[in-house]
PDB file of C-alpha atoms in Angstrom:
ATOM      1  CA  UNK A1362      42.293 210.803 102.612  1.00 63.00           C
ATOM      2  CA  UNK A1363      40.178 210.941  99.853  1.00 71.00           C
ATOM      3  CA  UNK A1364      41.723 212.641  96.652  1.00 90.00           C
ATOM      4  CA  UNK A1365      38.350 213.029  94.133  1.00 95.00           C
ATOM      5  CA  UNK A1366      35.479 214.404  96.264  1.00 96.00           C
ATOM      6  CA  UNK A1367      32.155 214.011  94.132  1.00 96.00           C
ATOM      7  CA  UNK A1368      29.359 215.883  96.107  1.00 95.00           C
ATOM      8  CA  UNK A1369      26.311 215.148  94.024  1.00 94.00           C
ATOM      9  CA  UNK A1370      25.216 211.580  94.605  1.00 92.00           C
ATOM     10  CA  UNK A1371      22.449 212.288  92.044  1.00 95.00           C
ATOM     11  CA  UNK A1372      21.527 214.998  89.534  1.00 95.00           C
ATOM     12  CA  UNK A1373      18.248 214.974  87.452  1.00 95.00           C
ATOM     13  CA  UNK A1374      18.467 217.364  84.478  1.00 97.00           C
ATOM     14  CA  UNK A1375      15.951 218.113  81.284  1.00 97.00           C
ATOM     15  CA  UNK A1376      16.809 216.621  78.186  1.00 97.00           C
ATOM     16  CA  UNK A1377      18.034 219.218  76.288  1.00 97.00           C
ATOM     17  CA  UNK A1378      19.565 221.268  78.799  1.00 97.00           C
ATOM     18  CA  UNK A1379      23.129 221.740  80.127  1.00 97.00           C
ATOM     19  CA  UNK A1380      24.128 220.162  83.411  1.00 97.00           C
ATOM     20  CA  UNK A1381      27.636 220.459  85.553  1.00 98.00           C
ATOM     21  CA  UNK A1382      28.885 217.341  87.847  1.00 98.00           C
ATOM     22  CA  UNK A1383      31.149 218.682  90.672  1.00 98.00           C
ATOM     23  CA  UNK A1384      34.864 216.865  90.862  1.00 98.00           C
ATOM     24  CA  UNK A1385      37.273 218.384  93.296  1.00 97.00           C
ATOM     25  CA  UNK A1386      40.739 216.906  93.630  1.00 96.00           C
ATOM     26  CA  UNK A1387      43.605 216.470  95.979  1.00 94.00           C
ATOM     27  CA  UNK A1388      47.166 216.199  95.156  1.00 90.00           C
ATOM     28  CA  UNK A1389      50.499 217.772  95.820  1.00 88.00           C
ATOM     29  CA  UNK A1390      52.482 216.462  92.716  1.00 86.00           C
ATOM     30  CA  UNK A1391      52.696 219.343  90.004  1.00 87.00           C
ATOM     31  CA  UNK A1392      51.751 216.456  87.452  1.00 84.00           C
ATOM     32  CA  UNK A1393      48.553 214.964  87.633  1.00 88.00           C
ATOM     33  CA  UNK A1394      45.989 214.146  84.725  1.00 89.00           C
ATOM     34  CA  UNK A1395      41.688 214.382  85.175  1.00 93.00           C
ATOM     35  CA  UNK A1396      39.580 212.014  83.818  1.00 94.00           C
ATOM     36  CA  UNK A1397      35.659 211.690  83.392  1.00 96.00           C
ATOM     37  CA  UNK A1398      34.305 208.492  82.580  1.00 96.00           C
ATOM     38  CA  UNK A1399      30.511 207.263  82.032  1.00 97.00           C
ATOM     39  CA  UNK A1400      29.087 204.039  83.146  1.00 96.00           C
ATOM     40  CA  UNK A1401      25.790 203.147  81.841  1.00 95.00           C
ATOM     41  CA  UNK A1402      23.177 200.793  83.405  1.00 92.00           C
ATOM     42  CA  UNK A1403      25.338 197.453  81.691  1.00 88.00           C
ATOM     43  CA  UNK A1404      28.209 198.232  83.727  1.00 88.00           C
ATOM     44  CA  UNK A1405      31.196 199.165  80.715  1.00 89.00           C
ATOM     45  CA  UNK A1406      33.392 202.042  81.384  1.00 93.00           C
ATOM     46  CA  UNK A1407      33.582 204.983  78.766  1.00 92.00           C
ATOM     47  CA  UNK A1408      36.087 207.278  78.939  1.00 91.00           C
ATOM     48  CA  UNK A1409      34.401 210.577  77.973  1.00 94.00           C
ATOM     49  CA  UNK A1410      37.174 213.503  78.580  1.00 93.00           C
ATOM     50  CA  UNK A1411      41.390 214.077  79.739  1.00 92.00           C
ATOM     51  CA  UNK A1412      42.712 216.999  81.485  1.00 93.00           C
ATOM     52  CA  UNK A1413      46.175 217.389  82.040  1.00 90.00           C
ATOM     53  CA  UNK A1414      47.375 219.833  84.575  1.00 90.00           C
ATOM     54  CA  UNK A1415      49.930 221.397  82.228  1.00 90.00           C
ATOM     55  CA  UNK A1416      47.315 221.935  79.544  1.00 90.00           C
ATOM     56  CA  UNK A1417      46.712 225.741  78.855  1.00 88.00           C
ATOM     57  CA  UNK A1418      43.014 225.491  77.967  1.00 93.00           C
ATOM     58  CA  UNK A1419      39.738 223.650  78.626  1.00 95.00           C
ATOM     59  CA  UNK A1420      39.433 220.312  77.585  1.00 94.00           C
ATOM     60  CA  UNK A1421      36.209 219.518  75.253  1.00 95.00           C
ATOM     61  CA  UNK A1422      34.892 216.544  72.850  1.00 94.00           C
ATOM     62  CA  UNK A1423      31.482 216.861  71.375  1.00 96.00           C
ATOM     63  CA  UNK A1424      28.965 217.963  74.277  1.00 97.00           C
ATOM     64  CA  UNK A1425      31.872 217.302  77.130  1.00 97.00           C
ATOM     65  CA  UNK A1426      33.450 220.059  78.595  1.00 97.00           C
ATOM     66  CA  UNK A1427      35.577 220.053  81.516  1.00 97.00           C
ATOM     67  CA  UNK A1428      36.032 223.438  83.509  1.00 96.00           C
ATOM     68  CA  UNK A1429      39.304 223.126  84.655  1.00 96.00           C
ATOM     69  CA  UNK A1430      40.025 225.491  87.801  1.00 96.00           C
ATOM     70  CA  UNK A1431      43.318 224.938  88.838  1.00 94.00           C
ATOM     71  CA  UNK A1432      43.713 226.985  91.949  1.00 94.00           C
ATOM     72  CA  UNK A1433      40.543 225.669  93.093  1.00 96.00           C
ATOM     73  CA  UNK A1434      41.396 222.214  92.140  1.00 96.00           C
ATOM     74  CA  UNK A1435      38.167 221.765  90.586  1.00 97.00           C
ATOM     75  CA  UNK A1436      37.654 219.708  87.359  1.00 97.00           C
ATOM     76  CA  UNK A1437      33.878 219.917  86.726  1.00 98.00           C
ATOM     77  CA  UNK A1438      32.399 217.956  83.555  1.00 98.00           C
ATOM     78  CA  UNK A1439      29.732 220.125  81.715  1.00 98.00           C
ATOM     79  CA  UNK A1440      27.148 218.291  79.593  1.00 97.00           C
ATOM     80  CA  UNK A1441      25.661 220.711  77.091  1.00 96.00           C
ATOM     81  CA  UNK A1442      22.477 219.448  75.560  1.00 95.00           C
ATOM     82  CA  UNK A1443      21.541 216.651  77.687  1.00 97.00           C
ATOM     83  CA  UNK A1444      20.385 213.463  75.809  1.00 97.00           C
ATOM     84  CA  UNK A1445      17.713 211.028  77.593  1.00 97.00           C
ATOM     85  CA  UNK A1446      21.303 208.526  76.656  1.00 96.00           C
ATOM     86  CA  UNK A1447      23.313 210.485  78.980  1.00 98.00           C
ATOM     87  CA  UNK A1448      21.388 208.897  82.024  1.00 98.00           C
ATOM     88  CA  UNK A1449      24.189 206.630  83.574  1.00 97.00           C
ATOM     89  CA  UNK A1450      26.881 206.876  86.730  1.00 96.00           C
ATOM     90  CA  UNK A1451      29.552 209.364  85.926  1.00 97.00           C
ATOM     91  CA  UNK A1452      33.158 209.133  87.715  1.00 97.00           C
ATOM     92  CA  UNK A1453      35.792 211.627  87.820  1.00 97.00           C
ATOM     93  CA  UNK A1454      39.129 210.246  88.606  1.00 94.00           C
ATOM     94  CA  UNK A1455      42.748 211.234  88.777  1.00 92.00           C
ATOM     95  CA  UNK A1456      46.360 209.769  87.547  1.00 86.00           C
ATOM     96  CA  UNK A1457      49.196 211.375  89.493  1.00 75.00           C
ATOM     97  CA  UNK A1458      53.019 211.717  88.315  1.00 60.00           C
ATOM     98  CA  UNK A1459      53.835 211.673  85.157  1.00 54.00           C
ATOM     99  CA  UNK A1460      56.258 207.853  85.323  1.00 55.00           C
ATOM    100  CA  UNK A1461      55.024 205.535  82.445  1.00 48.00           C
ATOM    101  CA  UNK A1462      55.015 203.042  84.480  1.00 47.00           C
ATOM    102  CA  UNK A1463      51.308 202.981  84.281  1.00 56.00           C
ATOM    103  CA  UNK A1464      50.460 204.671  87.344  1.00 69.00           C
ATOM    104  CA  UNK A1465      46.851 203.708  88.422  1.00 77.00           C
ATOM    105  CA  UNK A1466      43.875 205.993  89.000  1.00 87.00           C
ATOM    106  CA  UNK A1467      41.753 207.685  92.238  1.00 90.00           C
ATOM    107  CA  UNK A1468      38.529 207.698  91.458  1.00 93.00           C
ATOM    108  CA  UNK A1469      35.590 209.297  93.483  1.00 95.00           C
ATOM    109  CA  UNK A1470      32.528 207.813  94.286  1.00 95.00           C
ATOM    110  CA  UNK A1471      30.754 208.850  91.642  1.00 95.00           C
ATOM    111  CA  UNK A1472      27.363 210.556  90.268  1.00 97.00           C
ATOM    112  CA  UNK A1473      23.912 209.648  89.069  1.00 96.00           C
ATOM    113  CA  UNK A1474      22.770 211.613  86.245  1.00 98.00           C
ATOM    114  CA  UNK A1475      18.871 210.829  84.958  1.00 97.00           C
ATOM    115  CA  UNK A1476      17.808 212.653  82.389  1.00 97.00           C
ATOM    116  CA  UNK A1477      14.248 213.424  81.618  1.00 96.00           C
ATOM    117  CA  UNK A1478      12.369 214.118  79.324  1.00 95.00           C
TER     118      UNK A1478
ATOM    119  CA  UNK B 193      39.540 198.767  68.814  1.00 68.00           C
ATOM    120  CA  UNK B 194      41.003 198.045  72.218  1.00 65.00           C
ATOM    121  CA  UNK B 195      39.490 194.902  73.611  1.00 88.00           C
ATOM    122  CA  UNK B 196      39.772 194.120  77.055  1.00 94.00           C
ATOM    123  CA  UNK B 197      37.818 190.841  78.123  1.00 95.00           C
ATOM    124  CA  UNK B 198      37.123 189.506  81.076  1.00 96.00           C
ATOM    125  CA  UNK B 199      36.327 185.604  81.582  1.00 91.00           C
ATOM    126  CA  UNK B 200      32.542 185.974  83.067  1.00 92.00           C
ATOM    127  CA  UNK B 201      29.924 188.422  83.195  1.00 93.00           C
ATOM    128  CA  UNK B 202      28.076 187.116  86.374  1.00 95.00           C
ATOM    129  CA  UNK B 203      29.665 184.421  89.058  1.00 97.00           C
ATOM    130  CA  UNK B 204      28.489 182.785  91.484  1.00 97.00           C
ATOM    131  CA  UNK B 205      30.500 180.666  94.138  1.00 97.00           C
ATOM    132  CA  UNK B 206      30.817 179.747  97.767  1.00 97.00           C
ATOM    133  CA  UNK B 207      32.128 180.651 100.893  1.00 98.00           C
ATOM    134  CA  UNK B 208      35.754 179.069 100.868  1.00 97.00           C
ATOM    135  CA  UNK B 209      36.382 178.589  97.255  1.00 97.00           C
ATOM    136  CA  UNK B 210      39.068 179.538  95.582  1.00 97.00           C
ATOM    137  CA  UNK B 211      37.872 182.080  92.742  1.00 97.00           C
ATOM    138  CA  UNK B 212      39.400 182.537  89.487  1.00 97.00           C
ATOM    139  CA  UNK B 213      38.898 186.233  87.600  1.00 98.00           C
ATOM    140  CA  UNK B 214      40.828 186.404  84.319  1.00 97.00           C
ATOM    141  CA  UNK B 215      41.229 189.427  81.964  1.00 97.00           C
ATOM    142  CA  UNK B 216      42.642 189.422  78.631  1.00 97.00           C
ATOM    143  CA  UNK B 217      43.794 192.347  76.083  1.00 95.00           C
ATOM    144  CA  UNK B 218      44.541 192.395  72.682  1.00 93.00           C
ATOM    145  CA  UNK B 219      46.169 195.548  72.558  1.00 87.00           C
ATOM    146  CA  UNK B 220      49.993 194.925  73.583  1.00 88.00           C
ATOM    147  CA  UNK B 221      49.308 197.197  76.888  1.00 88.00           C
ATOM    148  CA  UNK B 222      52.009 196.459  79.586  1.00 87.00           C
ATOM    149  CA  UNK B 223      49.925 197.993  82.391  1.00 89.00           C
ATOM    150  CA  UNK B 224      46.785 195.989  83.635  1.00 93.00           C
ATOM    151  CA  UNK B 225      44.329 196.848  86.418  1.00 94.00           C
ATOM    152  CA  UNK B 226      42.052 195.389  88.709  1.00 96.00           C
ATOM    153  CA  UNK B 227      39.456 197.244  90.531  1.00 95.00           C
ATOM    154  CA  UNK B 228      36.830 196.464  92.892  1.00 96.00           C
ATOM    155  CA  UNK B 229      33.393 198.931  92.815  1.00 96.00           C
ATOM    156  CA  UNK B 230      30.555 198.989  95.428  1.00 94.00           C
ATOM    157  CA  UNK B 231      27.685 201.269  95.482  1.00 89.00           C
ATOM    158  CA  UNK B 232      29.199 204.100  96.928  1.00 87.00           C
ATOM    159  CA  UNK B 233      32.552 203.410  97.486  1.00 90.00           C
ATOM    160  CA  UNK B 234      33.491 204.102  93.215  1.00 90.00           C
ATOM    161  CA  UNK B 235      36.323 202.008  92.264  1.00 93.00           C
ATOM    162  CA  UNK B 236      38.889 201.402  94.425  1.00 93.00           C
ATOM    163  CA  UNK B 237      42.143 199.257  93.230  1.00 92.00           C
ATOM    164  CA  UNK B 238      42.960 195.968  94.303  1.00 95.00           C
ATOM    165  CA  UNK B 239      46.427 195.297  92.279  1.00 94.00           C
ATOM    166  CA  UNK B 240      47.718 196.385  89.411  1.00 91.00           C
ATOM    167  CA  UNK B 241      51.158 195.327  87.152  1.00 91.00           C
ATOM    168  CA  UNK B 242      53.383 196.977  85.369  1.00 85.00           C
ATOM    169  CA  UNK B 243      54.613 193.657  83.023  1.00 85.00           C
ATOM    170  CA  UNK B 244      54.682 189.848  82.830  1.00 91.00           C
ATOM    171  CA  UNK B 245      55.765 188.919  86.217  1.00 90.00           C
ATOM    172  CA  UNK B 246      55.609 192.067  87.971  1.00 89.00           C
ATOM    173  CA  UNK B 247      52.541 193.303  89.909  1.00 91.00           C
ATOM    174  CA  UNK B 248      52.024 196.105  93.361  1.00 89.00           C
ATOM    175  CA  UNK B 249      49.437 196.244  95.977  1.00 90.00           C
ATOM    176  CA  UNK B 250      46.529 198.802  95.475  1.00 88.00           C
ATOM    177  CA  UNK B 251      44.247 200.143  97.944  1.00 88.00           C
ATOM    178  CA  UNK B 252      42.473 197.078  99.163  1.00 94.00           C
ATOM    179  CA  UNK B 253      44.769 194.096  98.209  1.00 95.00           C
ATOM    180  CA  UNK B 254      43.517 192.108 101.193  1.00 96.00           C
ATOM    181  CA  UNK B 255      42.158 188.707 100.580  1.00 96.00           C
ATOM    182  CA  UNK B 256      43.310 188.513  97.135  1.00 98.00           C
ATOM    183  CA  UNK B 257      46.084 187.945  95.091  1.00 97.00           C
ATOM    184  CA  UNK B 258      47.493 187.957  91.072  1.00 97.00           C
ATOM    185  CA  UNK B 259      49.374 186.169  88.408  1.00 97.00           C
ATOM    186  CA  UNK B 260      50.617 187.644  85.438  1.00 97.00           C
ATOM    187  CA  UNK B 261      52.751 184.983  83.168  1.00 96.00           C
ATOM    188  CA  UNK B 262      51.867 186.438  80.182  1.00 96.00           C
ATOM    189  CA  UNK B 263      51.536 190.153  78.512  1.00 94.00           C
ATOM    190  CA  UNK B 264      47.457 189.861  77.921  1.00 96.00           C
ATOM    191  CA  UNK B 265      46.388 188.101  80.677  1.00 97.00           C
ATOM    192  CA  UNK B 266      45.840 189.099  84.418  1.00 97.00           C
ATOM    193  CA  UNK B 267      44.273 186.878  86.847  1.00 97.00           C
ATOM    194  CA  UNK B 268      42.784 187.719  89.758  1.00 98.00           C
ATOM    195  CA  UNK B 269      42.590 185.117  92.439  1.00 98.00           C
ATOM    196  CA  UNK B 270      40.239 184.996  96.127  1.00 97.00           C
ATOM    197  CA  UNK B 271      42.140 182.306  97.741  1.00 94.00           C
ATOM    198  CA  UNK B 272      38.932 182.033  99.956  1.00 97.00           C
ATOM    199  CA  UNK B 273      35.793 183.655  99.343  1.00 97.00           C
ATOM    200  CA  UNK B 274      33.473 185.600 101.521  1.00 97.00           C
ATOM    201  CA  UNK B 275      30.548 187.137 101.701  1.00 97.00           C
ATOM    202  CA  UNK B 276      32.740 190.791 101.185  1.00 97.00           C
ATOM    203  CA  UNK B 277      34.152 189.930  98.373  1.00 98.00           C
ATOM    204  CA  UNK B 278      30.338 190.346  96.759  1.00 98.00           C
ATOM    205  CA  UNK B 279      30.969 193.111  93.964  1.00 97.00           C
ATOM    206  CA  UNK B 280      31.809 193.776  90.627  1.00 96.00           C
ATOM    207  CA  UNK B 281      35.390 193.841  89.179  1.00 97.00           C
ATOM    208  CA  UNK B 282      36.655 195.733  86.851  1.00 96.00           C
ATOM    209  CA  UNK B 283      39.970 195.065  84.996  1.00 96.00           C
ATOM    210  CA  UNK B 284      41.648 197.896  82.723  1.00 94.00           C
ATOM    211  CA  UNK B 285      44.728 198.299  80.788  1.00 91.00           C
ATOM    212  CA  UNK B 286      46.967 200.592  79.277  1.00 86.00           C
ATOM    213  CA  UNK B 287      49.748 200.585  77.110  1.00 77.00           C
ATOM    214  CA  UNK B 288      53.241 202.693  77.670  1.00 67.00           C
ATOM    215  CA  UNK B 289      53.152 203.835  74.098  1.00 63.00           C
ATOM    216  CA  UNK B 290      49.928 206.099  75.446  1.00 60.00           C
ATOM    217  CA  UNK B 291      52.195 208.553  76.990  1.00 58.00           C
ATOM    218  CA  UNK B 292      49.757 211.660  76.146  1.00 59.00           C
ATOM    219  CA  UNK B 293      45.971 210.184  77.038  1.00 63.00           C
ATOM    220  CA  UNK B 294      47.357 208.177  80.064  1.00 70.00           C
ATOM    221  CA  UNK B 295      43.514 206.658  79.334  1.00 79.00           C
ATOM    222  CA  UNK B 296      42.681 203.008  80.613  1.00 85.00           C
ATOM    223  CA  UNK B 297      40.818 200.640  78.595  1.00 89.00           C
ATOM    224  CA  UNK B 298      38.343 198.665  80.647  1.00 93.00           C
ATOM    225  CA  UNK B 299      36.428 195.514  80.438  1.00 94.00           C
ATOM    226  CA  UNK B 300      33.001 194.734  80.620  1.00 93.00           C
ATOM    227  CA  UNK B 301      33.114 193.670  84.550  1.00 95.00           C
ATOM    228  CA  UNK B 302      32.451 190.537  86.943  1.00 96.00           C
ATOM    229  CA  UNK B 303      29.263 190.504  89.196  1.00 96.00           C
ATOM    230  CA  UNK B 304      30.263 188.004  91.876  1.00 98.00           C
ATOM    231  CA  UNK B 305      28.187 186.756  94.246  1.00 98.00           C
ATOM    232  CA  UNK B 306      29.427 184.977  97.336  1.00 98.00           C
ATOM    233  CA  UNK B 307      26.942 183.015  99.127  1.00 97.00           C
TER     234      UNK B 307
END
């Protein structure tokens, strides 16, 4: 079954305005961690934004926000200010447990974003 | 910095060859990661280890296998190519000591083409 559901296969958004990328999750283990990463058109992954279940508020760095809804199991990324850079595939993805044995992550299938001008 | 590398950029080889993907870190990380990505499939995880000598099946680990003799370096090997094992891999690590960002550190990636 798939655990990180990405519904948007592509988003176009304004440069300057705000745009939200859809991540729902599925897990039963009471420790899990959310990740958004961003990979541009020459293929590196950037880790943008962490969420970890236990964490009592909102993740955020810079224009990244992540709207954490537990009971929902929703962990949205929120761009404010969209940047004609920001144009790339975006991937939410999950670790689950909380061993350090370096658990791998789920990831979902992933989004488009294009920003124009 | 964190540098993960991996040994090519683009690769081309033939059906029945024995491929060679190496990664290397320079960070100390005990965990390393290989994943495969397709246009819209995301990345999915083909084997991953958690030290020198120790590795565990992922999602897909059919048609390949690893080697890791040494902390930096994991190899990924197709013990025979084919044509489905066209994609790009992605190797990551991560080090225990990261026990509060849990993040991976990924390299560049490997476009191989099987003809």
């Amino acid at each position: 079954a798939q655990k990180i559901t990405q519904t948007q296969p592509g988003m176009f958004v304004q440069e300057k305005e705000a745009v939200t990328l859809d991540c729902t999750y599925d897990t039963s283990d009471p420790s899990y961690g959310l990740f958004w990463y961003k990979q541009p058109s020459s293929g590196e992954m950037i880790f943008l934004i962490y969420q970890g279940s236990y964490d009592q508020q909102n993740a955020t760095e810079g224009r990244y926000s992540l709207n954490f809804q537990k009971a929902r199991k929703s962990a949205n990324l929120v761009i404010s200010a969209s940047q004609l850079g920001d144009s790339a595939m975006y991937f939410c993805a999950m670790r689950e447990g909380d061993s350090n044995s370096g658990y791998a992550l789920n990831f979902g299938k992933g989004t488009s974003l294009l920003v124009t001008p | 910095d964190v540098k993960v590398t991996q040994s090519s950029r683009y690769l081309v080889k033939r059906t029945g060859e024995k491929v060679f993907l190496e990664c290397v870190q320079d960070m100390d990380h005990e965990n390393m990661f290989w994943y495969r990505q397709d246009p819209g499939l995301g990345l999915r995880l083909i084997y991953f280890s958690y030290d020198v000598k120790m590795k565990e099946k992922g999602d897909i680990p059919e048609g390949y296998s690893v080697s890791r003799e040494k902390k930096e370096r994991f190899s990924l090997i197709l013990e025979s190519a084919s044509t489905n094992q066209t994609s790009m891999y992605l190797c990551a690590s991560r080090g225990w000591k990261d026990i509060f960002s849990y993040e991976q550190y990924f390299g560049p990636g490997t476009r191989l083409t099987v003809t």
